Every structure is written in C-alpha cells, then in structure tokens.
C-alpha cells in the first residue's frame, strides 16, 4: 500500500501545503490505492519537506519525484494528449508556479504579521502552551531567513505583487478560452496551478495577491472547475 504523508488540512484546503494538495490530486488521478497520513513535523522526511510517499520501493520525496514514480509505475501520463510544445510549456508553468509564486505566498503567510497570527494558531496550537511561542517564533525566524536566502523575502510587498501579478496574468492567458491550461482536461500543470492559486486565496487575511486572484472572474471560474475535478471534497 502506498502512503502519502502530508501536512493536515487548513484554511479550507486539504493540506497546508500546495505541494501536498498537488500530490493528492496526482494519486487520485492515478487511480491507485493509497492511504494518507498527516503530520505537522517534516523533520524525519528524507529532505525534511512534505509531501513524501512511502511505497514498496522505498520512500519517494518531493512531489515532482512522486509524479515520476507514478508515471513509471502506475502506467499514467499526467500530460496525456499534450503535444511536445504543450508538454514543454507545462513544465515551465509548473516551475514558475512552484519556484516563484509559491515563495510569494510563503511571504504573505509567514512574513505578514496579520496572517502570521492565523498561521501560528493553525500550525502550532497542539504544542504545549509554555513552549509554543518559543518554538513557533523560532520556526518563523527560520522561514523568514530562507525567504531572504531565496530572494523573495528581499522584495517589498509592492515589488513582490508586481512580480507575481505578471505570472498570474500568464496563467490566465494560457488558459484563454479553454477549460484547463492545455485543453479540455486537467493535466499535470493544472494540479500545480489549481493547488497554488487555491493556497494563495486561502491565505486568511487578504493580500494584494489573494485579492487579485479572487477578483479575476476567469481565474475564479478556472479554480472552481479545477477543484471540482481534482479534489471535489474541498470544492465549495
Ligand atoms: N519541491 C518540493 C517542495 C515541498 C515543500 O516546499 N514543502 C514545504 C511545505 S509547502 C515544506 O515541507 N517545508 C518544510 C520546511 O521547509 O521546513 C515538492 O515539490 O514536494
């Protein structure tokens, strides 16, 4: 049996992490048997990040490698029907969303004091009260240092939004009049994009990014379609 290990549900999403939501979507689409284990502590994972998937062949870390594993072992092609050009565009789209927009969302959640109050409550409330503040403060400090190292944390709120807004418009323009990014059916990129935009919108206190996505009727319709197809249990 495959076991997908993810962060628990939060803010109306099936997991606090868009990478975990994407992995859930892939497992559902692959049609294989699996169970889900939730943990708030990634330290024992091979790369100290979630999601991971325990399989008969060992532990697979990273949603990208989980995709490779499923495509090689479950006979699925998440980009079925896409030509080479669209497959290339899909890969670039996934990288843009996961390696750029994602970090802006982390800034909005962990850097913004108003959002941090919600994140602290949602992620750390099971830690005993006397040490909760210390542990959550330490983890926040580490998260902000990583954002600084990665670079996104060095931009002002306005600069960050200006960068991410261009990416979001590129997503909207790629969808165009189609139901999904590359056609009538969701492909691998939709799993990343729907999970990531949903994470942005689910951020408790509105930011420029969440407002921009929420107020865009084409994107809102796309996300609704995507959630209904990919993880209907969380669709409104
Ligand atoms: N490239 C990884 C990214 C996974 C990732 O960044 N997970 C975050 C949560 S969204 C995490 O576990 N972070 C823990 C940490 O950095 O300490 C994937 O696609 O699975």
mmCIF file with all atom_site columns, N, CA, C and O and ligand atoms in Angstrom, residues 7 16-19 22 42 48-51 61-64 98-99 102, ligand 1:
data_model
loop_
_atom_site.group_PDB
_atom_site.id
_atom_site.type_symbol
_atom_site.label_atom_id
_atom_site.label_alt_id
_atom_site.label_comp_id
_atom_site.label_asym_id
_atom_site.label_entity_id
_atom_site.label_seq_id
_atom_site.pdbx_PDB_ins_code
_atom_site.Cartn_x
_atom_site.Cartn_y
_atom_site.Cartn_z
_atom_site.occupancy
_atom_site.B_iso_or_equiv
_atom_site.pdbx_formal_charge
_atom_site.auth_seq_id
_atom_site.auth_comp_id
_atom_site.auth_asym_id
_atom_site.auth_atom_id
_atom_site.pdbx_PDB_model_num
ATOM   1  N N   . UNK A 1 7   ? 0.917  17.463 5.248  1.00 0.00 ? 7   UNK A N   1
ATOM   2  C CA  . UNK A 1 7   ? 0.504  18.322 6.365  1.00 0.00 ? 7   UNK A CA  1
ATOM   3  C C   . UNK A 1 7   ? -1.019 18.272 6.469  1.00 0.00 ? 7   UNK A C   1
ATOM   4  O O   . UNK A 1 7   ? -1.708 18.106 5.455  1.00 0.00 ? 7   UNK A O   1
ATOM   5  N N   . UNK A 1 16  ? -2.088 22.032 4.350  1.00 0.00 ? 16  UNK A N   1
ATOM   6  C CA  . UNK A 1 16  ? -1.495 23.375 4.458  1.00 0.00 ? 16  UNK A CA  1
ATOM   7  C C   . UNK A 1 16  ? -0.548 23.648 3.293  1.00 0.00 ? 16  UNK A C   1
ATOM   8  O O   . UNK A 1 16  ? -0.245 24.803 3.001  1.00 0.00 ? 16  UNK A O   1
ATOM   9  N N   . UNK A 1 17  ? -0.060 22.573 2.648  1.00 0.00 ? 17  UNK A N   1
ATOM   10 C CA  . UNK A 1 17  ? 0.943  22.743 1.602  1.00 0.00 ? 17  UNK A CA  1
ATOM   11 C C   . UNK A 1 17  ? 0.346  22.497 0.217  1.00 0.00 ? 17  UNK A C   1
ATOM   12 O O   . UNK A 1 17  ? -0.226 21.438 -0.037 1.00 0.00 ? 17  UNK A O   1
ATOM   13 N N   . UNK A 1 18  ? 0.538  23.454 -0.711 1.00 0.00 ? 18  UNK A N   1
ATOM   14 C CA  . UNK A 1 18  ? 0.041  23.228 -2.072 1.00 0.00 ? 18  UNK A CA  1
ATOM   15 C C   . UNK A 1 18  ? 0.733  22.050 -2.761 1.00 0.00 ? 18  UNK A C   1
ATOM   16 O O   . UNK A 1 18  ? 0.160  21.416 -3.645 1.00 0.00 ? 18  UNK A O   1
ATOM   17 N N   . UNK A 1 19  ? 1.970  21.730 -2.332 1.00 0.00 ? 19  UNK A N   1
ATOM   18 C CA  . UNK A 1 19  ? 2.659  20.567 -2.920 1.00 0.00 ? 19  UNK A CA  1
ATOM   19 C C   . UNK A 1 19  ? 1.979  19.274 -2.468 1.00 0.00 ? 19  UNK A C   1
ATOM   20 O O   . UNK A 1 19  ? 1.905  18.300 -3.217 1.00 0.00 ? 19  UNK A O   1
ATOM   21 N N   . UNK A 1 22  ? -1.237 19.016 -4.442 1.00 0.00 ? 22  UNK A N   1
ATOM   22 C CA  . UNK A 1 22  ? -0.910 18.536 -5.793 1.00 0.00 ? 22  UNK A CA  1
ATOM   23 C C   . UNK A 1 22  ? -0.662 17.018 -5.783 1.00 0.00 ? 22  UNK A C   1
ATOM   24 O O   . UNK A 1 22  ? -1.157 16.289 -6.649 1.00 0.00 ? 22  UNK A O   1
ATOM   25 N N   . UNK A 1 42  ? 7.902  17.698 9.516  1.00 0.00 ? 42  UNK A N   1
ATOM   26 C CA  . UNK A 1 42  ? 8.567  17.097 8.342  1.00 0.00 ? 42  UNK A CA  1
ATOM   27 C C   . UNK A 1 42  ? 9.999  16.626 8.612  1.00 0.00 ? 42  UNK A C   1
ATOM   28 O O   . UNK A 1 42  ? 10.681 16.167 7.701  1.00 0.00 ? 42  UNK A O   1
ATOM   29 N N   . UNK A 1 48  ? 13.445 16.615 4.644  1.00 0.00 ? 48  UNK A N   1
ATOM   30 C CA  . UNK A 1 48  ? 12.799 17.435 5.681  1.00 0.00 ? 48  UNK A CA  1
ATOM   31 C C   . UNK A 1 48  ? 11.724 18.335 5.091  1.00 0.00 ? 48  UNK A C   1
ATOM   32 O O   . UNK A 1 48  ? 11.528 19.477 5.543  1.00 0.00 ? 48  UNK A O   1
ATOM   33 N N   . UNK A 1 49  ? 11.061 17.861 4.050  1.00 0.00 ? 49  UNK A N   1
ATOM   34 C CA  . UNK A 1 49  ? 9.931  18.579 3.448  1.00 0.00 ? 49  UNK A CA  1
ATOM   35 C C   . UNK A 1 49  ? 8.847  17.563 3.126  1.00 0.00 ? 49  UNK A C   1
ATOM   36 O O   . UNK A 1 49  ? 9.129  16.378 2.932  1.00 0.00 ? 49  UNK A O   1
ATOM   37 N N   . UNK A 1 50  ? 7.621  18.037 3.043  1.00 0.00 ? 50  UNK A N   1
ATOM   38 C CA  . UNK A 1 50  ? 6.489  17.207 2.637  1.00 0.00 ? 50  UNK A CA  1
ATOM   39 C C   . UNK A 1 50  ? 5.902  17.789 1.362  1.00 0.00 ? 50  UNK A C   1
ATOM   40 O O   . UNK A 1 50  ? 6.017  18.996 1.152  1.00 0.00 ? 50  UNK A O   1
ATOM   41 N N   . UNK A 1 51  ? 5.299  16.942 0.502  1.00 0.00 ? 51  UNK A N   1
ATOM   42 C CA  . UNK A 1 51  ? 4.880  15.568 0.736  1.00 0.00 ? 51  UNK A CA  1
ATOM   43 C C   . UNK A 1 51  ? 6.016  14.564 0.516  1.00 0.00 ? 51  UNK A C   1
ATOM   44 O O   . UNK A 1 51  ? 6.994  14.847 -0.173 1.00 0.00 ? 51  UNK A O   1
ATOM   45 N N   . UNK A 1 61  ? 10.573 11.212 -2.020 1.00 0.00 ? 61  UNK A N   1
ATOM   46 C CA  . UNK A 1 61  ? 10.452 12.577 -1.503 1.00 0.00 ? 61  UNK A CA  1
ATOM   47 C C   . UNK A 1 61  ? 10.267 13.534 -2.669 1.00 0.00 ? 61  UNK A C   1
ATOM   48 O O   . UNK A 1 61  ? 10.848 13.312 -3.734 1.00 0.00 ? 61  UNK A O   1
ATOM   49 N N   . UNK A 1 62  ? 9.459  14.553 -2.480 1.00 0.00 ? 62  UNK A N   1
ATOM   50 C CA  . UNK A 1 62  ? 9.259  15.630 -3.465 1.00 0.00 ? 62  UNK A CA  1
ATOM   51 C C   . UNK A 1 62  ? 8.127  15.259 -4.446 1.00 0.00 ? 62  UNK A C   1
ATOM   52 O O   . UNK A 1 62  ? 8.125  14.187 -5.053 1.00 0.00 ? 62  UNK A O   1
ATOM   53 N N   . UNK A 1 63  ? 7.212  16.199 -4.605 1.00 0.00 ? 63  UNK A N   1
ATOM   54 C CA  . UNK A 1 63  ? 6.043  15.944 -5.465 1.00 0.00 ? 63  UNK A CA  1
ATOM   55 C C   . UNK A 1 63  ? 6.441  15.670 -6.918 1.00 0.00 ? 63  UNK A C   1
ATOM   56 O O   . UNK A 1 63  ? 5.764  14.928 -7.627 1.00 0.00 ? 63  UNK A O   1
ATOM   57 N N   . UNK A 1 64  ? 7.545  16.253 -7.360 1.00 0.00 ? 64  UNK A N   1
ATOM   58 C CA  . UNK A 1 64  ? 7.993  16.024 -8.737 1.00 0.00 ? 64  UNK A CA  1
ATOM   59 C C   . UNK A 1 64  ? 8.435  14.567 -8.908 1.00 0.00 ? 64  UNK A C   1
ATOM   60 O O   . UNK A 1 64  ? 8.160  13.934 -9.934 1.00 0.00 ? 64  UNK A O   1
ATOM   61 N N   . UNK A 1 98  ? 5.739  26.814 -8.853 1.00 0.00 ? 98  UNK A N   1
ATOM   62 C CA  . UNK A 1 98  ? 6.310  26.190 -7.654 1.00 0.00 ? 98  UNK A CA  1
ATOM   63 C C   . UNK A 1 98  ? 7.591  26.861 -7.173 1.00 0.00 ? 98  UNK A C   1
ATOM   64 O O   . UNK A 1 98  ? 7.922  26.770 -5.995 1.00 0.00 ? 98  UNK A O   1
ATOM   65 N N   . UNK A 1 99  ? 8.313  27.486 -8.087 1.00 0.00 ? 99  UNK A N   1
ATOM   66 C CA  . UNK A 1 99  ? 9.600  28.072 -7.690 1.00 0.00 ? 99  UNK A CA  1
ATOM   67 C C   . UNK A 1 99  ? 9.542  29.597 -7.639 1.00 0.00 ? 99  UNK A C   1
ATOM   68 O O   . UNK A 1 99  ? 10.545 30.237 -7.383 1.00 0.00 ? 99  UNK A O   1
ATOM   69 N N   . UNK A 1 102 ? 5.026  30.353 -5.369 1.00 0.00 ? 102 UNK A N   1
ATOM   70 C CA  . UNK A 1 102 ? 4.987  29.709 -4.045 1.00 0.00 ? 102 UNK A CA  1
ATOM   71 C C   . UNK A 1 102 ? 5.673  30.570 -2.979 1.00 0.00 ? 102 UNK A C   1
ATOM   72 O O   . UNK A 1 102 ? 5.138  30.766 -1.878 1.00 0.00 ? 102 UNK A O   1
HETATM 73 N N1  . LIG B 2 .   ? 9.883  20.681 -4.223 1.00 0.00 ? 1   LIG B N1  1
HETATM 74 C C1  . LIG B 2 .   ? 9.110  20.161 -3.127 1.00 0.00 ? 1   LIG B C1  1
HETATM 75 C C2  . LIG B 2 .   ? 8.648  21.297 -2.243 1.00 0.00 ? 1   LIG B C2  1
HETATM 76 C C3  . LIG B 2 .   ? 7.931  20.813 -0.983 1.00 0.00 ? 1   LIG B C3  1
HETATM 77 C C4  . LIG B 2 .   ? 7.876  21.917 0.058  1.00 0.00 ? 1   LIG B C4  1
HETATM 78 O O1  . LIG B 2 .   ? 8.437  23.019 -0.117 1.00 0.00 ? 1   LIG B O1  1
HETATM 79 N N2  . LIG B 2 .   ? 7.242  21.619 1.179  1.00 0.00 ? 1   LIG B N2  1
HETATM 80 C C5  . LIG B 2 .   ? 7.191  22.579 2.248  1.00 0.00 ? 1   LIG B C5  1
HETATM 81 C C6  . LIG B 2 .   ? 5.736  22.888 2.630  1.00 0.00 ? 1   LIG B C6  1
HETATM 82 S S1  . LIG B 2 .   ? 4.889  23.752 1.369  1.00 0.00 ? 1   LIG B S1  1
HETATM 83 C C7  . LIG B 2 .   ? 7.853  22.006 3.482  1.00 0.00 ? 1   LIG B C7  1
HETATM 84 O O2  . LIG B 2 .   ? 7.648  20.860 3.830  1.00 0.00 ? 1   LIG B O2  1
HETATM 85 N N3  . LIG B 2 .   ? 8.664  22.812 4.162  1.00 0.00 ? 1   LIG B N3  1
HETATM 86 C C8  . LIG B 2 .   ? 9.266  22.423 5.394  1.00 0.00 ? 1   LIG B C8  1
HETATM 87 C C9  . LIG B 2 .   ? 10.496 23.201 5.679  1.00 0.00 ? 1   LIG B C9  1
HETATM 88 O O3  . LIG B 2 .   ? 10.993 23.901 4.770  1.00 0.00 ? 1   LIG B O3  1
HETATM 89 O O4  . LIG B 2 .   ? 10.985 23.098 6.802  1.00 0.00 ? 1   LIG B O4  1
HETATM 90 C C10 . LIG B 2 .   ? 7.942  19.352 -3.680 1.00 0.00 ? 1   LIG B C10 1
HETATM 91 O O5  . LIG B 2 .   ? 7.550  19.569 -4.832 1.00 0.00 ? 1   LIG B O5  1
HETATM 92 O O6  . LIG B 2 .   ? 7.467  18.446 -2.980 1.00 0.00 ? 1   LIG B O6  1
#
